[in-house]
């Protein structure tokens, strides 16, 4: 992220990640919010309810009976022409699973915060990315923030991306459970006037509006031809592709407004002269950057490619950065059973056969991985490649020893 | 009360365009036309998976003349909650109606139904009850009658019919009623009275299904009327604090005026396996239901 002089008046606040998301929802002047509690997402909907009570946000707040209903309610609201938001995590996200697909293929703009968390059993409220990555085939645009500022920025920009006529897909804003959701960090918040000028109210007729007495349109009934379904998926794919461009445009404008210029789909840290590349997403990218700084001091030539958006998949960015590298090491805080790390699986195909590759599974269920540990894992990978030549390890389970 | 003369103006209005995919004798089209008459064709509809999501035919065309969101099976009360709030925020007035079958209402969508009712969302929910999962090929639902044959209850369903209307009454919503496609004036009146009220309105519409009930295509209305005339289906209305027996059911408070239950049973193939003692048990269940509703009418 580079800096420039922002156009917007900004106020520095100290907020936890969940409250930063709520702050973005307030500034986006969302019309309808549905809420069902699940840790570690609860702080978002609690803060929004306070904002509405205090009159800071004029929105309808729907206390639904489940996450399934939470997404169904904002889906109905979006179909009725409103700007709508909800938030979830882990088991709640999985309870929504059917609605995820319905919302995406209905092409209604929506924003949902996904505070990442492991799935049971056993009960585990701590951080893991498996939940948000399970959304990846459903048609949602999926981002993953690195810090509280980015969680805020990603939420605010999500509305603009989702409502763009070239996109019209729902957007999930990911932030690591507890690590971001419950950790206070300083962040810069633009003024309401500046946000209003940048983000106009939603146009209810794009893509369509269902309203009593309105045009007799129908959404979701049977297709007249079996091929319609495939055509819809192709359209969604085209939207995903144009979303890459839209995301870049939105962040370009947002950079001018706030002085914060992101990647936009990926960001590469100390990559331009690197011979090795680590790949990660989410909050622990900060620790990996720290480890990379220390490895650099020891003479290791390594950079970090941080994935900001998993969908659309930033294939071109990743391929571009991989080009000329000796080795790629991917850190996954998630696990696809029977396969391995999800990011490793997706990136593996882009890595040429003559380039070393290692997929590291770590931090599952929330255990901490320190900068020292990252440093050791990356150093071992580089040393091994330098010593033995080509290394290809699809799955490396990094699990610290525990006292029983 | 609505008059025939008043409804004559709709004589040529096609609330549902011809050429639908409905079965011959389908009660749902009958009921939906009555609903559209009651609301003068001006409403938005949310329809979960079921026969009514197939009946309008195939996209990009639709036989329904109102805006419709077709939604996942369990989601319609929640979708309607969001939709009605959105249109109100945008300053658009007019009813949002959920038109759902018994499976979507009594079973898979029950949590969402209960949630929307307890929040008192300003929607009209019509449960068109054909007493089984008809669209998937006649499987037993929570509202399938006791002893009725279905493909998943081949020897007759062992559980009783879930009384969704009474459960909704206990949600303390302002309006709950039962209705029948055989009594359009009663149903239309109920829809119109419900529409005068802000909040959650629930109508349980009895809708006999010829293929599902294994009866002749022409028996739809006959079966629906016999259900009321034998006392098996009681028409009642709860309107903001007062529960009353609806006019078409009033004579059948007196058991001696009810037609023999066999008249209703014998036209339905789904009850062909019933023994006389089963019919006796069924009669006892009906008597108990009448006792309950009449007592409720006294105290509510």
XYZ file of C-alpha atoms in Angstrom:
704
model
C 0.000 0.000 0.000
C 1.476 3.298 -1.057
C 0.421 6.673 0.237
C -0.660 9.888 -1.405
C -2.267 13.059 -0.151
C -5.937 12.223 0.382
C -8.815 14.374 -0.808
C -11.070 13.366 2.043
C -11.106 14.787 5.529
C -10.291 11.874 7.772
C -10.492 11.271 11.480
C -8.163 8.874 13.239
C -10.020 6.438 15.475
C -9.029 3.379 17.447
C -11.417 0.526 16.772
C -11.514 -3.245 16.870
C -11.997 -4.875 13.462
C -15.677 -5.638 13.986
C -16.412 -2.026 14.953
C -14.454 -0.816 11.935
C -16.748 -2.878 9.715
C -19.775 -1.368 11.470
C -18.309 2.094 10.898
C -18.064 1.395 7.167
C -21.666 0.141 7.136
C -22.763 3.409 8.782
C -20.885 5.527 6.253
C -22.330 3.477 3.369
C -25.826 4.465 4.618
C -27.079 0.904 4.439
C -30.896 0.631 4.426
C -31.423 -2.817 5.895
C -29.313 -4.904 8.255
C -30.183 -8.420 9.376
C -28.582 -9.728 12.515
C -28.027 -13.076 14.137
C -25.324 -13.459 16.749
C -22.328 -15.687 16.280
C -18.915 -15.249 17.825
C -16.647 -13.546 16.746
C -19.005 -11.600 14.468
C -21.336 -10.353 17.213
C -19.565 -7.054 17.814
C -20.492 -5.955 14.286
C -24.252 -6.339 14.672
C -24.163 -5.070 18.251
C -22.408 -1.882 17.173
C -24.792 -1.382 14.255
C -27.790 -1.756 16.587
C -26.298 0.979 18.798
C -25.734 3.217 15.794
C -29.366 2.823 14.753
C -30.582 3.465 18.324
C -28.514 6.641 18.477
C -29.826 7.780 15.106
C -26.412 7.659 13.453
C -27.696 5.204 10.866
C -31.220 5.268 9.479
C -31.656 1.594 8.716
C -34.155 -1.183 9.384
C -32.612 -3.657 11.793
C -34.049 -7.164 11.504
C -33.328 -9.512 14.388
C -33.766 -12.778 12.538
C -34.004 -16.289 13.937
C -31.037 -17.804 12.103
C -28.189 -17.062 9.727
C -30.146 -18.734 6.968
C -32.865 -16.129 7.530
C -30.235 -13.393 7.884
C -29.049 -13.903 4.340
C -32.579 -14.566 3.052
C -33.724 -11.259 4.572
C -30.973 -9.153 3.032
C -31.530 -11.006 -0.225
C -35.209 -9.980 -0.140
C -34.200 -6.442 0.814
C -31.744 -6.190 -2.067
C -34.356 -7.556 -4.471
C -36.659 -4.830 -3.168
C -34.104 -2.187 -4.097
C -32.398 -1.552 -0.755
C -28.720 -1.437 0.170
C -28.359 -4.341 2.594
C -25.759 -5.839 4.901
C -25.334 -8.781 7.206
C -22.446 -10.525 8.905
C -21.631 -14.053 9.898
C -18.950 -16.568 10.752
C -18.173 -20.282 10.642
C -21.235 -22.420 11.393
C -23.485 -19.472 10.618
C -21.975 -19.162 7.166
C -22.504 -22.862 6.578
C -26.115 -22.615 7.714
C -26.493 -19.945 4.995
C -24.914 -22.101 2.350
C -28.003 -22.595 0.190
C -28.792 -18.868 0.258
C -25.206 -17.999 -0.723
C -25.779 -19.579 -4.091
C -29.263 -18.147 -4.496
C -28.107 -14.613 -3.711
C -25.172 -14.787 -6.112
C -27.061 -16.258 -9.052
C -29.919 -13.765 -8.537
C -27.351 -11.059 -9.292
C -28.432 -8.803 -6.445
C -25.837 -6.518 -4.853
C -25.155 -7.360 -1.203
C -22.348 -7.078 1.291
C -21.626 -9.539 4.080
C -18.785 -9.540 6.561
C -17.369 -12.990 7.242
C -15.358 -13.084 10.433
C -13.354 -16.229 9.851
C -13.527 -19.033 12.389
C -12.945 -22.781 12.557
C -15.743 -25.290 12.144
C -16.522 -27.949 14.701
C -16.381 -30.494 15.994
C -14.869 -29.893 18.460
C -16.349 -26.521 19.350
C -13.741 -23.951 18.447
C -14.335 -20.236 18.213
C -10.842 -19.372 17.014
C -9.513 -18.268 13.673
C -9.269 -20.370 10.521
C -9.979 -19.549 6.872
C -11.749 -22.763 5.913
C -15.188 -21.194 6.356
C -14.777 -18.280 3.953
C -12.941 -20.455 1.417
C -15.914 -22.804 1.297
C -17.840 -19.935 -0.340
C -15.515 -19.824 -3.288
C -17.623 -21.727 -5.815
C -20.869 -19.914 -5.008
C -20.434 -16.751 -7.066
C -19.489 -14.283 -4.325
C -16.602 -11.880 -4.603
C -14.409 -12.749 -1.640
C -11.852 -10.475 -0.011
C -9.617 -11.018 3.006
C -8.354 -8.039 5.018
C -4.925 -7.839 6.581
C -5.647 -5.328 9.325
C -8.418 -3.230 10.846
C -7.917 -0.356 8.388
C -8.254 -2.720 5.479
C -11.343 -4.390 6.990
C -12.905 -0.920 7.038
C -11.751 -0.012 3.528
C -12.780 -3.358 2.088
C -16.290 -3.046 3.541
C -16.830 0.459 2.193
C -15.499 -0.380 -1.270
C -17.527 -3.635 -1.310
C -20.781 -1.715 -1.800
C -19.407 0.134 -4.795
C -18.001 -3.047 -6.339
C -21.138 -5.100 -5.723
C -23.507 -2.449 -7.135
C -21.470 -1.818 -10.270
C -23.492 -2.797 -13.356
C -20.524 -4.724 -14.686
C -20.423 -6.855 -11.529
C -23.776 -7.306 -9.730
C -22.502 -10.044 -7.496
C -22.544 -10.141 -3.697
C -19.312 -9.359 -1.876
C -17.944 -11.112 1.221
C -15.486 -9.140 3.336
C -13.276 -11.508 5.308
C -11.499 -10.627 8.517
C -9.702 -12.979 10.875
C -11.694 -13.932 13.962
C -10.374 -12.314 17.171
C -7.038 -11.460 15.541
C -8.767 -8.592 13.712
C -12.347 -8.726 14.958
C -11.430 -8.114 18.593
C -8.124 -6.275 18.291
C -8.088 -2.497 18.442
C -5.936 -0.661 15.935
C -5.775 2.951 14.828
C -7.494 3.656 11.520
C -8.397 6.667 9.404
C -12.080 7.176 8.707
C -13.227 9.559 5.965
C -16.043 12.027 6.612
C -19.656 11.291 5.713
C -19.705 14.083 3.104
C -16.702 12.663 1.315
C -18.115 9.135 1.367
C -21.487 10.434 0.106
C -19.816 12.111 -2.842
C -17.956 8.914 -3.657
C -20.696 6.340 -2.945
C -24.171 7.464 -4.108
C -27.307 5.700 -2.820
C -28.092 2.404 -4.503
C -30.075 2.554 -7.722
C -32.965 0.179 -6.905
C -33.616 -0.637 -10.552
C -30.163 -2.044 -11.172
C -30.416 -4.921 -11.755
C -34.165 -5.086 -11.021
C -36.676 -4.323 -8.343
C -39.519 -6.482 -7.074
C -42.247 -4.208 -5.695
C -46.024 -4.384 -5.201
C -47.798 -2.894 -8.190
C -44.538 -2.934 -10.118
C -43.629 -4.561 -13.377
C -44.594 -8.258 -13.428
C -41.055 -9.514 -13.567
C -40.136 -12.875 -12.178
C -36.866 -13.964 -10.631
C -35.760 -17.511 -10.165
C -38.434 -19.564 -11.914
C -37.647 -22.561 -14.092
C -35.624 -21.864 -17.216
C -37.290 -22.620 -20.538
C -34.164 -24.164 -21.893
C -31.635 -26.349 -20.102
C -28.861 -24.218 -21.578
C -30.061 -21.092 -19.678
C -28.359 -22.345 -16.548
C -25.017 -22.633 -18.294
C -25.529 -19.203 -19.888
C -26.143 -17.694 -16.438
C -22.945 -19.243 -15.096
C -21.065 -17.895 -18.110
C -22.478 -14.422 -17.424
C -21.404 -14.752 -13.789
C -17.958 -15.740 -14.970
C -17.823 -12.687 -17.224
C -18.866 -10.558 -14.247
C -16.084 -12.076 -12.181
C -13.627 -11.206 -14.915
C -14.908 -7.635 -15.221
C -14.896 -7.421 -11.419
C -11.098 -7.525 -11.611
C -11.242 -4.288 -13.599
C -13.968 -2.775 -11.433
C -12.096 -3.570 -8.223
C -9.026 -1.844 -9.679
C -11.093 1.220 -10.657
C -12.837 1.407 -7.304
C -9.576 1.220 -5.371
C -8.034 3.756 -7.700
C -10.787 6.246 -6.820
C -10.681 5.187 -3.216
C -6.929 5.756 -3.171
C -7.452 9.303 -4.408
C -10.116 9.851 -1.756
C -8.302 8.409 1.238
C -4.655 8.175 0.231
C -4.734 4.424 0.675
C -3.862 2.614 -2.525
C -4.176 -1.137 -2.413
C -2.997 -3.819 -4.847
C -5.947 -4.168 -5.701
C -6.392 -7.968 -6.043
C -2.995 -8.827 -4.588
C -0.160 -6.960 -2.942
C 3.451 -7.955 -3.187
C 5.860 -7.086 -0.387
C 9.608 -6.917 -1.212
C 8.922 -8.883 -4.384
C 10.600 -6.919 -7.149
C 14.077 -8.380 -6.498
C 12.993 -11.590 -4.771
C 14.026 -15.070 -5.860
C 11.532 -16.776 -3.542
C 7.901 -15.916 -2.937
C 5.708 -16.659 0.049
C 1.942 -16.488 -0.522
C -0.682 -15.828 2.155
C -3.903 -14.021 2.930
C -5.415 -12.363 5.989
C -4.026 -11.042 9.230
C -0.988 -13.287 9.611
C 0.451 -11.724 6.458
C 1.763 -9.012 8.785
C 3.741 -11.596 10.778
C 5.039 -13.135 7.562
C 6.206 -9.681 6.386
C 8.006 -9.298 9.691
C 9.671 -12.703 9.163
C 10.597 -11.707 5.621
C 12.285 -8.513 6.853
C 14.410 -10.595 9.204
C 15.232 -13.158 6.500
C 16.242 -10.287 4.227
C 18.627 -9.101 6.950
C 20.137 -12.583 6.877
C 20.591 -12.376 3.118
C 17.599 -14.424 1.994
C 15.946 -13.058 -1.128
C 12.255 -13.537 -0.422
C 9.029 -11.545 -0.747
C 5.383 -11.997 0.216
C 2.498 -12.092 -2.222
C -0.626 -11.281 -0.236
C -3.925 -12.397 -1.764
C -6.524 -9.647 -1.135
C -9.278 -11.179 -3.247
C -9.671 -14.938 -3.560
C -12.585 -14.458 -5.944
C -12.204 -13.321 -8.619
C -9.063 -15.436 -8.499
C -6.071 -13.149 -9.270
C -4.519 -15.673 -11.635
C -2.737 -13.114 -13.826
C -1.197 -11.334 -10.832
C 0.008 -14.575 -9.295
C 1.421 -15.926 -12.568
C 3.159 -12.610 -13.158
C 4.861 -12.689 -9.777
C 5.769 -16.373 -9.975
C 7.546 -15.771 -13.276
C 11.307 -15.940 -12.671
C 11.059 -17.175 -9.063
C 13.012 -20.203 -7.818
C 10.479 -21.260 -5.259
C 6.931 -20.587 -4.037
C 5.785 -21.325 -0.482
C 2.075 -21.008 0.267
C 0.678 -20.623 3.795
C -2.813 -21.992 4.317
C -4.813 -21.426 7.469
C -7.425 -23.801 6.078
C -7.721 -27.395 4.994
C -9.658 -29.118 2.248
C -9.872 -32.718 3.470
C -8.311 -35.187 1.095
C -6.580 -32.412 -0.807
C -4.602 -30.029 1.388
C -4.371 -26.271 1.632
C -6.953 -24.499 -0.501
C -4.679 -21.658 -1.640
C -1.847 -24.129 -2.273
C -4.208 -26.201 -4.395
C -5.308 -23.213 -6.443
C -1.830 -21.751 -6.855
C -0.043 -25.075 -7.449
C -1.363 -25.236 -10.994
C 0.228 -21.890 -11.828
C 3.704 -22.907 -10.651
C 5.937 -24.299 -13.433
C 7.446 -27.759 -12.870
C 10.971 -26.374 -12.602
C 10.056 -24.102 -9.683
C 10.141 -25.351 -6.087
C 6.795 -25.469 -4.328
C 5.646 -26.058 -0.786
C 2.147 -25.857 0.662
C 2.209 -25.241 4.410
C -0.832 -26.048 6.555
C -0.614 -24.063 9.784
C -2.669 -22.141 12.300
C -5.719 -24.370 11.918
C -8.267 -23.909 14.679
C -6.527 -20.751 15.787
C -3.092 -21.783 17.067
C -0.631 -18.919 16.791
C 2.252 -18.992 14.356
C 4.927 -16.494 15.323
C 7.189 -14.516 13.013
C 10.045 -16.723 14.259
C 8.192 -19.851 13.213
C 7.332 -18.375 9.798
C 10.975 -17.440 9.426
C 12.140 -20.972 10.228
C 9.658 -22.587 7.829
C 10.579 -20.242 4.964
C 14.309 -20.518 5.642
C 14.102 -24.339 5.606
C 12.254 -24.228 2.279
C 14.806 -21.885 0.683
C 17.776 -23.819 2.127
C 16.372 -27.127 0.918
C 15.836 -25.798 -2.590
C 19.293 -24.270 -2.717
C 20.842 -27.490 -1.358
C 18.819 -30.178 -3.167
C 17.526 -28.358 -6.208
C 13.847 -28.785 -6.985
C 11.497 -29.367 -4.045
C 7.829 -30.205 -4.546
C 5.821 -30.586 -1.342
C 2.073 -30.284 -1.729
C 1.271 -30.624 1.959
C 3.497 -29.772 4.887
C 1.688 -29.966 8.210
C 3.172 -27.425 10.574
C 1.838 -28.405 14.000
C 3.661 -27.275 17.161
C 4.406 -29.887 19.807
C 2.053 -29.802 22.786
C 2.401 -30.983 26.340
C -0.098 -33.752 27.050
C -68.683 -8.844 2.494
C -67.616 -9.083 -1.104
C -70.454 -9.629 -3.588
C -70.597 -11.665 -6.777
C -71.499 -8.466 -8.633
C -68.307 -6.891 -7.409
C -66.234 -9.829 -8.547
C -67.898 -9.820 -11.966
C -65.593 -7.019 -13.004
C -62.770 -9.554 -12.892
C -64.635 -11.902 -15.220
C -62.200 -11.488 -18.066
C -59.134 -10.468 -16.077
C -56.398 -13.032 -16.442
C -54.540 -12.890 -13.148
C -52.826 -16.064 -14.281
C -52.202 -16.267 -17.993
C -53.443 -19.372 -19.840
C -51.194 -22.270 -20.731
C -49.679 -22.935 -17.325
C -47.930 -26.103 -16.271
C -50.531 -26.880 -13.602
C -52.184 -30.286 -13.447
C -55.837 -30.502 -14.499
C -58.024 -29.525 -11.576
C -55.201 -27.795 -9.721
C -56.483 -26.030 -6.595
C -53.532 -23.657 -6.424
C -54.495 -21.700 -9.520
C -58.034 -21.446 -8.177
C -56.755 -20.119 -4.859
C -54.228 -17.772 -6.385
C -56.871 -16.237 -8.672
C -59.046 -15.637 -5.628
C -56.111 -14.018 -3.857
C -55.463 -11.793 -6.877
C -59.133 -10.775 -7.000
C -59.016 -9.885 -3.322
C -55.991 -7.649 -3.883
C -57.111 -6.304 -7.258
C -54.005 -7.851 -8.803
C -51.689 -5.371 -7.089
C -49.155 -7.090 -4.869
C -45.734 -8.702 -4.920
C -45.361 -12.378 -4.276
C -42.656 -14.548 -2.741
C -42.918 -18.226 -3.675
C -40.702 -20.956 -2.258
C -40.026 -24.256 -4.012
C -43.218 -26.154 -4.727
C -45.964 -26.611 -7.288
C -46.459 -22.846 -7.529
C -42.882 -22.340 -8.645
C -43.517 -24.636 -11.625
C -47.061 -23.599 -12.539
C -46.119 -20.209 -14.130
C -44.110 -22.045 -16.771
C -40.624 -21.329 -17.921
C -38.417 -18.229 -17.922
C -38.091 -15.766 -19.529
C -41.899 -16.078 -19.523
C -44.260 -16.308 -16.570
C -47.972 -16.894 -16.242
C -48.184 -14.764 -13.109
C -49.122 -11.148 -13.664
C -47.549 -9.782 -10.478
C -43.847 -9.424 -9.637
C -42.588 -12.672 -8.154
C -39.468 -13.772 -6.346
C -39.027 -17.537 -6.476
C -36.857 -18.465 -3.511
C -35.329 -21.487 -1.762
C -37.675 -23.817 0.063
C -37.053 -22.690 3.638
C -36.539 -18.989 3.032
C -39.775 -17.300 1.950
C -40.863 -15.635 5.247
C -37.360 -14.171 5.684
C -37.096 -13.028 2.072
C -40.515 -11.388 2.361
C -39.391 -9.668 5.586
C -36.495 -8.045 3.754
C -38.539 -7.272 0.667
C -41.399 -5.548 2.501
C -39.004 -3.417 4.540
C -37.078 -2.440 1.417
C -40.112 -1.331 -0.564
C -41.486 0.575 2.439
C -38.186 2.387 2.892
C -38.405 3.345 -0.749
C -41.912 4.718 -0.175
C -43.719 2.027 -2.169
C -47.004 0.868 -0.659
C -48.734 -2.399 -1.361
C -48.915 -5.905 -0.027
C -46.118 -8.447 -0.033
C -47.635 -11.932 -0.008
C -45.909 -15.216 0.635
C -47.660 -17.978 -1.250
C -46.251 -21.235 0.053
C -47.188 -24.863 0.252
C -47.533 -27.003 3.347
C -43.993 -28.415 3.194
C -42.418 -24.977 2.966
C -44.629 -23.751 5.801
C -45.186 -26.515 8.301
C -41.869 -28.288 7.844
C -38.689 -26.943 6.257
C -39.599 -23.248 6.479
C -41.137 -23.399 9.921
C -38.295 -21.641 11.743
C -38.389 -18.739 9.291
C -42.197 -18.639 9.507
C -42.057 -18.490 13.276
C -39.352 -15.818 13.118
C -41.275 -13.575 10.732
C -44.484 -14.039 12.746
C -42.884 -13.223 16.063
C -41.305 -10.105 14.555
C -44.795 -9.227 13.311
C -43.514 -8.492 9.814
C -46.056 -6.656 7.697
C -46.750 -9.501 5.281
C -49.634 -11.771 4.342
C -48.643 -15.421 4.447
C -50.939 -17.800 2.580
C -50.242 -21.449 3.167
C -51.849 -23.324 0.275
C -52.263 -26.716 1.905
C -52.640 -29.655 -0.467
C -51.571 -31.949 2.360
C -48.343 -33.410 0.934
C -45.187 -32.647 -1.015
C -47.049 -32.799 -4.333
C -44.408 -31.259 -6.588
C -41.887 -33.976 -5.765
C -44.398 -36.773 -6.176
C -46.741 -37.006 -3.169
C -44.579 -37.513 -0.087
C -46.017 -37.031 3.391
C -45.645 -33.574 4.953
C -46.363 -32.255 8.418
C -49.911 -31.434 7.362
C -50.751 -34.702 5.608
C -53.862 -36.132 7.266
C -53.691 -39.027 9.655
C -53.838 -42.373 7.793
C -53.515 -40.746 4.344
C -51.583 -42.690 1.746
C -48.519 -41.012 0.268
C -45.416 -42.438 -1.385
C -43.594 -42.142 1.937
C -46.545 -43.363 4.013
C -47.699 -46.293 1.871
C -49.799 -47.814 4.658
C -51.144 -44.491 5.844
C -49.475 -41.679 7.755
C -49.121 -42.498 11.423
C -48.818 -38.904 12.683
C -51.583 -36.347 12.990
C -51.892 -33.238 10.845
C -49.858 -30.369 12.261
C -52.216 -27.519 13.134
C -50.215 -24.629 11.748
C -52.967 -22.004 12.075
C -53.345 -22.600 15.814
C -49.588 -22.519 16.259
C -49.528 -19.163 14.450
C -52.312 -17.921 16.740
C -50.016 -18.544 19.703
C -47.416 -16.286 18.059
C -49.742 -13.413 19.030
C -49.957 -12.121 15.483
C -52.940 -9.863 14.694
C -54.633 -12.061 12.131
C -54.953 -15.822 11.580
C -57.618 -17.598 9.571
C -58.406 -20.835 7.843
C -59.961 -20.787 4.394
C -60.926 -23.102 1.568
C -60.728 -22.779 -2.187
C -64.356 -23.961 -2.278
C -65.483 -20.798 -0.457
C -64.021 -17.951 -2.504
C -66.145 -15.198 -0.967
C -65.036 -16.230 2.497
C -61.376 -16.375 1.423
C -61.521 -13.037 -0.406
C -63.171 -11.367 2.584
C -60.471 -12.748 4.826
C -57.671 -11.500 2.580
C -59.262 -8.048 2.441
C -59.817 -7.886 6.193
C -56.254 -9.064 6.778
C -54.960 -6.351 4.466
C -56.505 -3.681 6.695
C -54.119 -4.719 9.445
C -50.463 -3.847 9.807
C -48.393 -6.817 10.872
C -48.203 -10.540 10.247
C -51.279 -12.113 8.709
C -51.595 -15.868 8.233
C -54.212 -17.711 6.191
C -54.275 -21.500 6.035
C -55.946 -22.276 2.704
C -57.258 -25.801 2.222
C -56.475 -26.932 -1.352
C -57.371 -30.517 -2.344
C -55.042 -31.930 -5.001
C -56.523 -34.460 -7.465
C -53.347 -36.418 -8.278
C -52.056 -36.343 -4.720
C -55.382 -37.317 -3.232
C -55.956 -39.915 -5.973
C -59.256 -38.508 -7.114
C -60.856 -37.354 -10.342
C -59.605 -34.062 -11.798
C -63.093 -32.626 -11.524
C -63.350 -33.279 -7.764
C -61.153 -30.414 -6.519
C -63.888 -28.065 -5.389
C -66.196 -30.928 -4.408
C -63.566 -32.360 -2.061
C -62.790 -28.944 -0.598
C -66.504 -28.303 0.031
C -67.059 -31.765 1.501
C -64.167 -31.168 3.899
C -66.098 -28.211 5.295
C -69.526 -29.868 5.125
C -68.333 -32.968 6.987
C -66.642 -30.786 9.583
C -63.197 -32.147 8.691
C -62.004 -28.648 7.785
C -63.218 -25.865 10.045
C -63.293 -22.307 8.757
C -62.485 -19.799 11.459
C -60.989 -16.378 11.775
C -58.982 -14.673 14.460
C -58.933 -10.916 13.983
C -57.067 -8.801 16.530
C -58.323 -10.416 19.702
C -61.510 -12.173 18.593
C -61.842 -15.693 17.246
C -65.050 -16.578 15.391
C -66.346 -19.488 13.360
C -66.660 -18.324 9.751
C -70.137 -18.284 8.179
C -69.673 -21.337 5.887
C -68.741 -23.506 8.891
C -71.357 -22.163 11.312
C -73.997 -24.860 10.542
C -71.484 -27.619 11.282
C -71.000 -26.585 14.885
C -73.993 -28.882 15.283
C -72.647 -32.363 14.598
C -76.025 -33.624 13.379
C -75.934 -31.184 10.474
C -72.576 -32.436 9.207
C -72.530 -34.719 6.186
C -71.226 -38.262 6.822
C -67.432 -38.293 6.860
C -67.521 -41.230 4.408
C -68.779 -38.820 1.713
C -65.478 -36.952 1.953
C -63.288 -40.025 2.451
C -64.709 -42.222 -0.291
C -63.940 -39.874 -3.186
C -60.245 -39.929 -2.266
C -58.056 -42.850 -3.295
C -55.536 -41.952 -0.600
C -57.988 -43.180 2.049
C -59.080 -46.314 0.114
C -57.321 -48.573 2.606
C -59.164 -47.168 5.618
C -61.133 -49.607 7.749
C -64.447 -48.568 9.361
C -62.714 -48.323 12.740
C -60.174 -45.896 11.220
C -62.989 -43.676 10.031
C -64.443 -43.790 13.524
C -61.132 -42.619 14.993
C -61.001 -39.890 12.370
C -64.485 -38.749 13.372
C -63.376 -38.584 16.988
C -60.405 -36.447 15.995
C -62.750 -34.096 14.131
C -65.055 -33.847 17.162
C -62.134 -32.996 19.408
C -60.976 -30.343 16.950
C -64.450 -28.789 16.942
C -64.535 -28.828 20.720
C -61.181 -27.051 20.780
C -62.103 -24.398 18.219
C -65.504 -23.726 19.825
C -63.905 -23.384 23.233
C -61.305 -21.029 21.796
C -64.120 -19.011 20.183
C -65.681 -18.660 23.627
C -62.554 -17.490 25.398
C -60.759 -15.519 22.669
